[in-house]
Each structure stands twice: as C-alpha cells, then as structure tokens.
Tab-separated table of C-alpha atoms in Angstrom:
chain	number	residue	atom	x	y	z
A	22	UNK	CA	16.594	-14.841	6.853
A	23	UNK	CA	13.041	-16.048	7.606
A	24	UNK	CA	11.745	-19.484	8.504
A	25	UNK	CA	8.206	-20.734	9.223
A	26	UNK	CA	7.489	-23.231	12.010
A	27	UNK	CA	4.148	-24.302	13.470
A	28	UNK	CA	4.344	-24.634	17.267
A	29	UNK	CA	1.254	-25.184	19.459
A	30	UNK	CA	-0.976	-23.676	16.735
A	31	UNK	CA	1.317	-20.613	16.608
A	32	UNK	CA	3.008	-19.693	13.346
A	33	UNK	CA	6.617	-18.928	14.205
A	34	UNK	CA	8.915	-16.736	12.115
A	35	UNK	CA	12.491	-15.543	12.495
A	36	UNK	CA	13.688	-12.081	11.545
A	37	UNK	CA	12.217	-8.626	11.101
A	38	UNK	CA	11.439	-8.794	7.378
A	39	UNK	CA	7.786	-8.425	6.332
A	40	UNK	CA	6.587	-7.897	9.913
A	41	UNK	CA	3.548	-5.935	8.683
A	42	UNK	CA	2.507	-8.747	6.325
A	43	UNK	CA	2.566	-11.297	9.142
A	44	UNK	CA	0.625	-9.178	11.621
A	45	UNK	CA	-1.943	-8.209	8.977
A	46	UNK	CA	-2.614	-11.801	7.934
A	47	UNK	CA	-2.672	-12.879	11.574
A	48	UNK	CA	-5.552	-10.453	12.232
A	49	UNK	CA	-7.488	-11.595	9.146
A	50	UNK	CA	-6.969	-15.326	9.698
A	51	UNK	CA	-7.263	-15.282	13.503
A	52	UNK	CA	-4.068	-17.343	13.750
A	53	UNK	CA	-1.604	-16.285	16.462
A	54	UNK	CA	1.972	-15.640	15.399
A	55	UNK	CA	5.339	-15.547	17.156
A	56	UNK	CA	8.263	-13.641	15.640
A	57	UNK	CA	11.715	-14.053	17.153
A	58	UNK	CA	15.265	-12.805	16.466
A	59	UNK	CA	14.045	-9.341	15.434
A	60	UNK	CA	17.318	-7.564	14.641
A	61	UNK	CA	18.966	-9.539	17.426
A	62	UNK	CA	22.359	-9.254	15.727
A	63	UNK	CA	22.099	-5.583	14.810
A	64	UNK	CA	24.640	-3.213	16.350
A	65	UNK	CA	22.714	-0.002	15.689
A	66	UNK	CA	18.979	-0.715	16.035
A	67	UNK	CA	18.229	-3.605	18.385
A	68	UNK	CA	14.751	-5.161	18.290
A	69	UNK	CA	11.518	-3.518	17.144
A	70	UNK	CA	11.678	-0.028	15.695
A	71	UNK	CA	9.416	2.757	16.899
A	72	UNK	CA	7.276	2.723	13.728
A	73	UNK	CA	6.686	-1.039	14.083
A	74	UNK	CA	5.507	-0.636	17.671
A	75	UNK	CA	3.259	2.183	16.465
A	76	UNK	CA	1.710	-0.183	13.885
A	77	UNK	CA	1.085	-2.776	16.600
A	78	UNK	CA	-0.710	-0.112	18.672
A	79	UNK	CA	-2.910	0.729	15.655
A	80	UNK	CA	-3.838	-2.948	15.153
A	81	UNK	CA	-4.645	-3.151	18.868
A	82	UNK	CA	-7.002	-0.154	18.524
A	83	UNK	CA	-8.722	-1.777	15.532
A	84	UNK	CA	-9.450	-5.036	17.355
A	85	UNK	CA	-11.074	-6.305	20.539
A	86	UNK	CA	-9.320	-8.909	22.667
A	87	UNK	CA	-5.882	-8.794	21.039
A	88	UNK	CA	-3.060	-10.005	23.286
A	89	UNK	CA	0.475	-8.800	22.617
A	90	UNK	CA	3.613	-9.933	24.411
A	91	UNK	CA	6.941	-8.250	23.612
A	92	UNK	CA	10.108	-9.244	25.463
A	93	UNK	CA	12.176	-6.633	27.295
A	94	UNK	CA	14.757	-6.383	24.498
A	95	UNK	CA	12.126	-6.016	21.786
A	96	UNK	CA	13.579	-8.912	19.790
A	97	UNK	CA	10.564	-11.220	20.171
A	98	UNK	CA	6.811	-10.697	19.870
A	99	UNK	CA	3.832	-12.980	20.385
A	100	UNK	CA	0.693	-11.657	18.711
A	101	UNK	CA	-2.709	-13.250	19.434
A	102	UNK	CA	-5.312	-11.370	17.358
A	103	UNK	CA	-8.778	-10.457	18.556
A	104	UNK	CA	-11.891	-9.629	16.549
A	105	UNK	CA	-11.877	-6.739	14.081
A	106	UNK	CA	-13.964	-3.918	15.519
A	107	UNK	CA	-13.144	-0.734	13.583
A	108	UNK	CA	-15.168	2.388	14.307
A	109	UNK	CA	-13.933	5.954	14.777
A	110	UNK	CA	-10.233	6.210	15.625
A	111	UNK	CA	-7.635	8.929	16.011
A	112	UNK	CA	-4.040	7.744	15.606
A	113	UNK	CA	-0.718	9.591	15.751
A	114	UNK	CA	1.629	7.836	13.294
A	115	UNK	CA	5.362	7.582	13.876
A	116	UNK	CA	7.257	10.046	11.666
A	117	UNK	CA	9.911	7.425	10.855
A	118	UNK	CA	7.463	6.114	8.246
A	119	UNK	CA	4.838	7.770	6.100
A	120	UNK	CA	1.109	7.526	6.811
A	121	UNK	CA	0.960	5.209	3.801
A	122	UNK	CA	2.674	2.494	5.865
A	123	UNK	CA	-0.354	2.457	8.188
A	124	UNK	CA	-3.013	3.145	5.541
A	125	UNK	CA	-2.028	-0.056	3.713
A	126	UNK	CA	-3.122	-2.087	6.736
A	127	UNK	CA	-6.381	-0.122	7.128
A	128	UNK	CA	-7.341	-0.642	3.472
A	129	UNK	CA	-6.771	-4.402	3.759
A	130	UNK	CA	-8.732	-4.723	7.035
A	131	UNK	CA	-11.417	-2.065	6.548
A	132	UNK	CA	-14.108	-4.089	4.690
A	133	UNK	CA	-14.121	-6.794	7.385
A	134	UNK	CA	-14.617	-4.669	10.516
A	135	UNK	CA	-17.720	-4.740	12.706
A	136	UNK	CA	-18.245	-0.960	12.508
A	137	UNK	CA	-17.356	1.099	9.407
A	138	UNK	CA	-13.898	2.638	9.664
A	139	UNK	CA	-13.564	6.370	10.185
A	140	UNK	CA	-9.900	6.915	10.988
A	141	UNK	CA	-8.007	10.166	11.411
A	142	UNK	CA	-4.253	9.691	10.938
A	143	UNK	CA	-1.624	12.341	11.591
A	144	UNK	CA	2.042	12.262	10.620
A	145	UNK	CA	4.072	12.287	7.389
A	146	UNK	CA	1.840	12.238	4.299
A	147	UNK	CA	4.622	12.151	1.682
A	148	UNK	CA	7.547	9.813	2.289
A	149	UNK	CA	10.137	8.161	0.052
A	150	UNK	CA	9.984	4.823	1.940
A	151	UNK	CA	6.165	4.483	1.931
A	152	UNK	CA	3.480	5.159	-0.675
A	153	UNK	CA	2.312	8.762	-0.475
A	154	UNK	CA	-1.313	9.548	0.330
A	155	UNK	CA	-1.827	10.661	-3.300
A	156	UNK	CA	-0.433	7.310	-4.455
A	157	UNK	CA	-2.830	5.398	-2.204
A	158	UNK	CA	-5.825	7.584	-3.113
A	159	UNK	CA	-5.498	6.631	-6.783
A	160	UNK	CA	-3.629	3.301	-6.783
A	161	UNK	CA	-4.872	1.356	-3.745
A	162	UNK	CA	-8.468	2.618	-3.720
A	163	UNK	CA	-8.833	1.764	-7.421
A	164	UNK	CA	-7.899	-1.832	-6.559
A	165	UNK	CA	-10.265	-1.935	-3.567
A	166	UNK	CA	-13.190	-0.603	-5.628
A	167	UNK	CA	-12.854	-3.521	-8.063
A	168	UNK	CA	-13.604	-5.993	-5.269
A	169	UNK	CA	-16.408	-4.023	-3.614
A	170	UNK	CA	-19.837	-4.342	-5.214
A	171	UNK	CA	-20.608	-0.705	-4.355
A	172	UNK	CA	-17.943	1.806	-3.300
A	173	UNK	CA	-20.323	4.178	-1.503
A	174	UNK	CA	-18.765	5.329	1.759
A	175	UNK	CA	-15.169	4.827	0.599
A	176	UNK	CA	-13.163	8.026	1.055
A	177	UNK	CA	-9.598	9.192	1.607
A	178	UNK	CA	-9.307	12.912	2.277
A	179	UNK	CA	-6.105	14.922	2.711
A	180	UNK	CA	-6.780	17.550	5.382
A	181	UNK	CA	-3.211	18.803	5.661
A	182	UNK	CA	0.099	17.739	4.115
A	183	UNK	CA	3.119	16.951	6.268
A	184	UNK	CA	6.634	16.226	5.019
A	185	UNK	CA	9.521	14.442	6.754
A	186	UNK	CA	11.156	14.618	9.175
A	187	UNK	CA	8.611	16.501	11.341
A	188	UNK	CA	5.305	15.515	9.712
A	189	UNK	CA	2.254	17.454	10.809
A	190	UNK	CA	-0.023	16.132	8.073
A	191	UNK	CA	-3.583	14.879	8.630
A	192	UNK	CA	-5.699	12.495	6.540
A	193	UNK	CA	-9.128	10.929	7.090
A	194	UNK	CA	-9.922	7.447	5.790
A	195	UNK	CA	-13.442	6.005	5.654
A	196	UNK	CA	-14.245	2.472	4.522
A	197	UNK	CA	-17.604	0.686	4.159
A	198	UNK	CA	-18.283	-2.870	5.352
A	199	UNK	CA	-18.797	-5.910	3.147
A	200	UNK	CA	-20.073	-9.390	3.956
A	201	UNK	CA	-17.953	-10.892	1.169
A	202	UNK	CA	-15.735	-9.726	-1.680
A	203	UNK	CA	-16.676	-10.545	-5.237
A	204	UNK	CA	-14.438	-12.684	-7.477
A	205	UNK	CA	-12.747	-10.883	-10.347
A	206	UNK	CA	-11.785	-11.621	-13.951
A	207	UNK	CA	-9.534	-8.807	-15.148
A	208	UNK	CA	-6.917	-9.506	-17.799
A	209	UNK	CA	-7.035	-6.494	-20.158
A	210	UNK	CA	-5.054	-3.426	-19.069
A	211	UNK	CA	-6.001	-1.279	-22.080
A	212	UNK	CA	-3.946	1.534	-23.576
A	213	UNK	CA	-2.760	4.634	-21.712
A	214	UNK	CA	-5.075	7.534	-22.558
A	215	UNK	CA	-4.051	10.328	-20.185
A	216	UNK	CA	-1.529	11.338	-17.537
A	217	UNK	CA	-2.383	13.402	-14.484
A	218	UNK	CA	-0.468	14.391	-11.387
A	219	UNK	CA	-0.039	16.695	-8.417
A	220	UNK	CA	3.042	18.714	-7.527
A	221	UNK	CA	2.981	19.909	-3.921
A	222	UNK	CA	5.141	22.358	-1.988
A	223	UNK	CA	5.162	23.019	1.756
A	224	UNK	CA	6.857	26.035	3.355
A	225	UNK	CA	8.894	26.724	0.189
A	226	UNK	CA	8.357	28.856	-2.912
A	227	UNK	CA	5.567	27.662	-5.253
A	228	UNK	CA	8.044	28.222	-8.089
A	229	UNK	CA	9.794	24.964	-7.083
A	230	UNK	CA	6.624	23.015	-7.770
A	231	UNK	CA	6.168	24.736	-11.140
A	232	UNK	CA	9.723	23.835	-12.153
A	233	UNK	CA	9.107	20.191	-11.258
A	234	UNK	CA	5.874	20.261	-13.310
A	235	UNK	CA	7.605	21.667	-16.393
A	236	UNK	CA	10.348	19.033	-16.270
A	237	UNK	CA	7.910	16.142	-15.764
A	238	UNK	CA	5.669	17.406	-18.588
A	239	UNK	CA	8.674	17.753	-20.874
A	240	UNK	CA	9.349	14.021	-20.476
A	241	UNK	CA	5.732	12.812	-20.589
A	242	UNK	CA	4.670	14.891	-23.620
A	243	UNK	CA	7.071	12.808	-25.721
A	244	UNK	CA	4.920	9.826	-24.788
A	245	UNK	CA	1.370	11.244	-24.763
A	246	UNK	CA	-0.212	14.635	-25.560
A	247	UNK	CA	-2.868	14.550	-22.794
A	248	UNK	CA	-0.795	15.549	-19.748
A	249	UNK	CA	-1.984	17.799	-16.925
A	250	UNK	CA	-0.270	18.230	-13.546
A	251	UNK	CA	-1.908	20.244	-10.769
A	252	UNK	CA	0.043	22.600	-8.494
A	253	UNK	CA	-0.745	22.309	-4.786
A	254	UNK	CA	0.948	25.077	-2.809
A	255	UNK	CA	0.479	24.760	0.951
A	256	UNK	CA	1.122	27.707	3.228
A	257	UNK	CA	0.855	28.543	6.902
A	258	UNK	CA	-0.921	26.009	9.076
A	259	UNK	CA	-1.807	23.835	6.057
A	260	UNK	CA	1.843	23.143	5.227
A	261	UNK	CA	2.776	20.810	8.093
A	262	UNK	CA	5.907	21.166	10.211
A	263	UNK	CA	8.733	20.771	7.674
A	264	UNK	CA	9.660	22.358	4.329
A	265	UNK	CA	9.858	20.346	1.128
A	266	UNK	CA	8.255	19.509	-2.194
A	267	UNK	CA	7.448	16.552	-4.412
A	268	UNK	CA	5.355	15.235	-7.269
A	269	UNK	CA	3.008	12.275	-7.775
A	270	UNK	CA	2.013	11.162	-11.289
A	271	UNK	CA	-0.500	8.625	-12.535
A	272	UNK	CA	-1.316	7.255	-15.976
A	273	UNK	CA	-4.862	6.036	-16.653
A	274	UNK	CA	-5.721	3.459	-19.325
A	275	UNK	CA	-8.867	2.905	-21.374
A	276	UNK	CA	-9.812	0.054	-18.973
A	277	UNK	CA	-9.511	2.210	-15.852
A	278	UNK	CA	-6.095	0.857	-14.766
A	279	UNK	CA	-3.854	3.392	-12.992
A	280	UNK	CA	-0.052	3.309	-12.912
A	281	UNK	CA	1.571	5.447	-10.233
A	282	UNK	CA	4.946	7.067	-9.576
A	283	UNK	CA	6.191	9.588	-7.017
A	284	UNK	CA	9.337	11.479	-6.091
A	285	UNK	CA	10.014	13.612	-3.011
A	286	UNK	CA	12.700	16.088	-2.064
A	287	UNK	CA	15.223	15.246	0.642
A	288	UNK	CA	16.737	17.688	3.065
A	289	UNK	CA	20.357	18.787	3.228
A	290	UNK	CA	22.437	16.507	5.403
A	291	UNK	CA	20.209	13.473	4.851
A	292	UNK	CA	22.833	10.778	4.248
A	293	UNK	CA	25.517	11.947	1.838
A	294	UNK	CA	23.135	13.204	-0.860
A	295	UNK	CA	22.963	16.733	-2.139
A	296	UNK	CA	19.703	18.667	-1.702
A	297	UNK	CA	17.102	17.899	-4.369
A	298	UNK	CA	16.371	20.218	-7.274
A	299	UNK	CA	12.857	20.472	-8.761
A	300	UNK	CA	14.191	19.366	-12.141
A	301	UNK	CA	15.636	16.176	-10.622
A	302	UNK	CA	12.365	15.405	-8.825
A	303	UNK	CA	10.244	15.998	-11.938
A	304	UNK	CA	12.451	13.854	-14.165
A	305	UNK	CA	12.721	11.070	-11.584
A	306	UNK	CA	8.933	10.818	-11.182
A	307	UNK	CA	8.392	10.838	-14.963
A	308	UNK	CA	10.955	8.080	-15.565
A	309	UNK	CA	9.479	5.990	-12.768
A	310	UNK	CA	6.038	6.332	-14.328
A	311	UNK	CA	7.362	5.234	-17.721
A	312	UNK	CA	8.928	2.224	-16.003
A	313	UNK	CA	5.568	1.350	-14.418
A	314	UNK	CA	3.844	1.640	-17.798
A	315	UNK	CA	6.474	-0.653	-19.311
A	316	UNK	CA	5.919	-3.219	-16.551
A	317	UNK	CA	2.205	-3.050	-17.303
A	318	UNK	CA	-0.507	-5.300	-15.911
A	319	UNK	CA	-3.933	-4.420	-14.542
A	320	UNK	CA	-2.672	-2.696	-11.388
A	321	UNK	CA	0.195	-0.641	-10.093
A	322	UNK	CA	3.180	-2.806	-9.042
A	323	UNK	CA	3.061	-1.340	-5.511
A	324	UNK	CA	-0.371	-2.911	-4.922
A	325	UNK	CA	0.014	-6.335	-6.514
A	326	UNK	CA	-0.022	-7.742	-2.974
A	327	UNK	CA	-3.428	-6.141	-2.277
A	328	UNK	CA	-4.876	-7.795	-5.396
A	329	UNK	CA	-3.615	-11.226	-4.284
A	330	UNK	CA	-5.081	-10.689	-0.802
A	331	UNK	CA	-8.566	-9.792	-2.053
A	332	UNK	CA	-8.484	-12.581	-4.655
A	333	UNK	CA	-7.706	-15.041	-1.843
A	334	UNK	CA	-10.467	-13.744	0.431
A	335	UNK	CA	-13.103	-13.601	-2.312
A	336	UNK	CA	-16.031	-15.964	-2.809
A	337	UNK	CA	-15.376	-19.576	-3.779
A	338	UNK	CA	-15.078	-18.895	-7.490
A	339	UNK	CA	-12.151	-18.641	-9.870
A	340	UNK	CA	-10.471	-15.231	-10.007
A	341	UNK	CA	-7.991	-14.196	-12.685
A	342	UNK	CA	-5.850	-11.077	-12.752
A	343	UNK	CA	-3.059	-9.930	-15.070
A	344	UNK	CA	-0.032	-8.146	-13.592
A	345	UNK	CA	3.409	-7.100	-14.684
A	346	UNK	CA	6.522	-8.825	-13.278
A	347	UNK	CA	5.890	-9.657	-9.622
A	348	UNK	CA	7.706	-7.517	-7.081
A	349	UNK	CA	9.772	-9.117	-4.320
A	350	UNK	CA	7.217	-7.875	-1.767
A	351	UNK	CA	4.382	-9.631	-3.633
A	352	UNK	CA	6.325	-12.902	-3.901
A	353	UNK	CA	6.819	-13.001	-0.136
A	354	UNK	CA	3.176	-12.047	0.391
A	355	UNK	CA	2.103	-15.076	-1.687
A	356	UNK	CA	4.222	-17.283	0.587
A	357	UNK	CA	2.584	-15.802	3.664
A	358	UNK	CA	-0.892	-16.325	2.166
A	359	UNK	CA	-0.024	-20.017	1.853
A	360	UNK	CA	1.072	-20.120	5.509
A	361	UNK	CA	-1.993	-18.368	6.949
A	362	UNK	CA	-4.799	-19.400	4.572
A	363	UNK	CA	-3.386	-22.546	2.892
A	364	UNK	CA	-4.076	-21.011	-0.518
A	365	UNK	CA	-1.815	-21.189	-3.567
A	366	UNK	CA	-1.927	-19.350	-6.870
A	367	UNK	CA	-1.384	-20.579	-10.387
A	368	UNK	CA	1.123	-18.296	-12.117
A	369	UNK	CA	1.325	-18.271	-15.907
A	370	UNK	CA	3.237	-16.273	-18.485
A	371	UNK	CA	0.868	-15.490	-21.381
A	372	UNK	CA	2.183	-16.307	-24.835
A	373	UNK	CA	4.264	-13.390	-26.229
A	374	UNK	CA	2.593	-13.688	-29.630
A	375	UNK	CA	-0.803	-12.898	-28.104
A	376	UNK	CA	-1.825	-9.718	-29.965
A	377	UNK	CA	-4.172	-8.671	-27.161
A	378	UNK	CA	-1.219	-7.974	-24.861
A	379	UNK	CA	0.356	-4.509	-25.085
A	380	UNK	CA	4.128	-4.295	-25.560
A	381	UNK	CA	6.316	-4.179	-22.475
A	382	UNK	CA	7.684	-6.506	-19.836
A	383	UNK	CA	6.582	-10.139	-19.516
A	384	UNK	CA	3.145	-10.328	-17.908
A	385	UNK	CA	1.984	-12.740	-15.184
A	386	UNK	CA	-1.534	-14.212	-15.072
A	387	UNK	CA	-2.602	-14.902	-11.463
A	388	UNK	CA	-5.339	-17.515	-10.956
A	389	UNK	CA	-6.849	-18.776	-7.701
A	390	UNK	CA	-10.087	-19.958	-6.112
A	391	UNK	CA	-11.162	-17.747	-3.207
A	392	UNK	CA	-11.580	-19.209	0.266
A	393	UNK	CA	-15.006	-17.578	0.758
A	394	UNK	CA	-13.842	-15.329	3.593
A	395	UNK	CA	-16.857	-13.883	5.393
A	396	UNK	CA	-17.224	-10.869	7.657
A	397	UNK	CA	-18.874	-12.537	10.644
A	398	UNK	CA	-19.752	-9.162	12.179
A	399	UNK	CA	-21.670	-7.867	9.136
A	400	UNK	CA	-25.386	-8.429	9.475
A	401	UNK	CA	-27.282	-9.686	6.464
A	402	UNK	CA	-30.080	-7.250	5.570
C-alpha cells in the first residue's frame, strides 16, 4: 500500500515499495520526501533493510548538503536532497543486492552532476534480484547513449566478477556531464539480426559454462543462425569470493535496439530449490530472451523506466518512444514522475494492422513534452 500526501512542501509516502524511485526523483527534483510505515507490520524484517541504507549512503556521497533523518526503529525516513556533486567515489555495496541495484541510480543521476562521475563499486556483480553488470552494460547504456549528444567518456568496466552470497566483484563506472538531454523520436525497433552473450563461471569448472552455452545456442539457433556466446572463465583472485555460474544474452536489431535476458545459478540450501544445472540456466536465459523479443519495443523492458525519466527531463520538445507492454515497475515510475515533476505521458496502442510494426505483444507509444531540465552546475563553453 502506498499513498501520496503533500505536507509542508514534503512529499509523503507510506510503505517500503519503490523506495529507490522516490529517493532518486527527490535528488533530481530537489523536493524533500518523507516515507513512513516502512515494514512497520513485518514480523521478520522491521524497517529499512541493510541494502536500502547502503543506497542512502551512496546518494549522500553523491550530493552536497543532503539531510537524512531516520527514526530509531528504521520505519520512517525524511530525505532532504542536496546538490548533485559527483566526482571520484569508492563504494562498498551491500551483498544483499547486486551492484546493478546501485548502478541504476548512478546512470540516472550521472549526466547531471557537477563533476564527471568516476565510481568504483564493489560487491555482487551478478544477482537474480538485480540487473547484472553485463545487462546494464548493454541494455542501460544503450538507452543513455540515445539521449546524450556525444557518448565520449561513458564507460562501464568489469574489473572482477563476484557472485552471491559473498560478492567480491569490482566494477568502474564513468559518466560524462550534459547541460541538457536531447528529445527523442524513436518508434521503429527493426528486426533481430544477431544474438550475442556471455557465459561466466567463478571458482567452478569451465565445463559448466560450456554446457550452458550449448543449451542456450540449441534454443536460439531455431530462431536465428547468427548466434555467438562468449565463455568467461574466472579463476583465482579474479573470481570473487563465492562459486557459481550464469549466462547473459542479448539480441540486437537492425535499428540498434538490444533485448536482454540473464539467468544465474543458485547455491544448495537457498530456499527449497535444488542446485542449478548448466542446462537449466542456459534454457532459462534463452526462453527469457525470446519472451523479451516477443514483447518488443525500442528498449529492453527492464529499462523502460529509464526511457521515461530521460524523456521527461529532456528539452521542451515532443518526444516519442515505442515500447512493449509496460512493466509494473514502469507504471509506478510514471506515477512518481507526475508527483515530483508534474509531468504526464500520453499512452497509445498503435493500430494492429500497421504493417510497420513487427509481430508480437501489443506495443505502447509513449509521448510527452520534456520539462527542459538543466544541469545548473555544467558550465556553458
């Protein structure tokens, strides 16, 4: 349950859902936010989780003048954002969530900092509850590049992989600054022309990765002949602190759209599930990718929310973007955009008989006029 109330210029929410969305938009808009009743009725985990507090610490490092007030039980937080500063940071991420949970926030905030971001993050690089670093490197950065006039200085480098539950991975993210984001008109997804991927293993036999590759290729070759999956075997100090394996696939279209899918192994004793087999992981990733291709649109479904954010913050011109069916996360993000920036989108379903649309799920055409968000710290040269 979540409600929005405006009290003394503070946006007030109830519940723990979409905490990251609210804090992220609070930083961008400069509007303070109060969130109450955070798991106040939970018997097991009361109040803020460790990974949420870790995210708040990261946002505090990124900004100057942020004031944070958390009650003793951790069930209420008042967040008054400061100015985005950026610069060179070193952050230890909580292993309860993947590094992708924190990278999402950095990608959204990076272009609007005062000093270009150069962030070193350590923790879990491949996680089932957050986008993997490979997923972000292809999916999220492809979206960001569409809104940046020049992508020089944009980089995401995997120094070392780290799997749950112990992590030990390291990535470096660099992001250039922009005064404004350009509006976008992107409604043609194109046809899938090739499929690529990476199968990684850490502290286990490389043969497990090869088995996952063969299974995934067996599924994808029925769909397309141009399939190549790289094997990334990590040993010794480069393999993090925990054993495991996984695979990340992406399909690229003739228009440069990338659809992503991933699957990771889980350890014995995790819940009531049996240990993963490479064949299960390979097939699961392949079927997820086919589902993404069926959903279609001009971006991966995981990063529909990022498209809506950059469309909203763009210059005061009309932006149009075609997506597949909106995810639940994106729908709530649109509601939060209305709360923080007073912006609404026009959502349309294109006519099914339109021959320019590829077959698949019903598409959604997003249309909005940007608010002309400006990086006040970026000097005009």
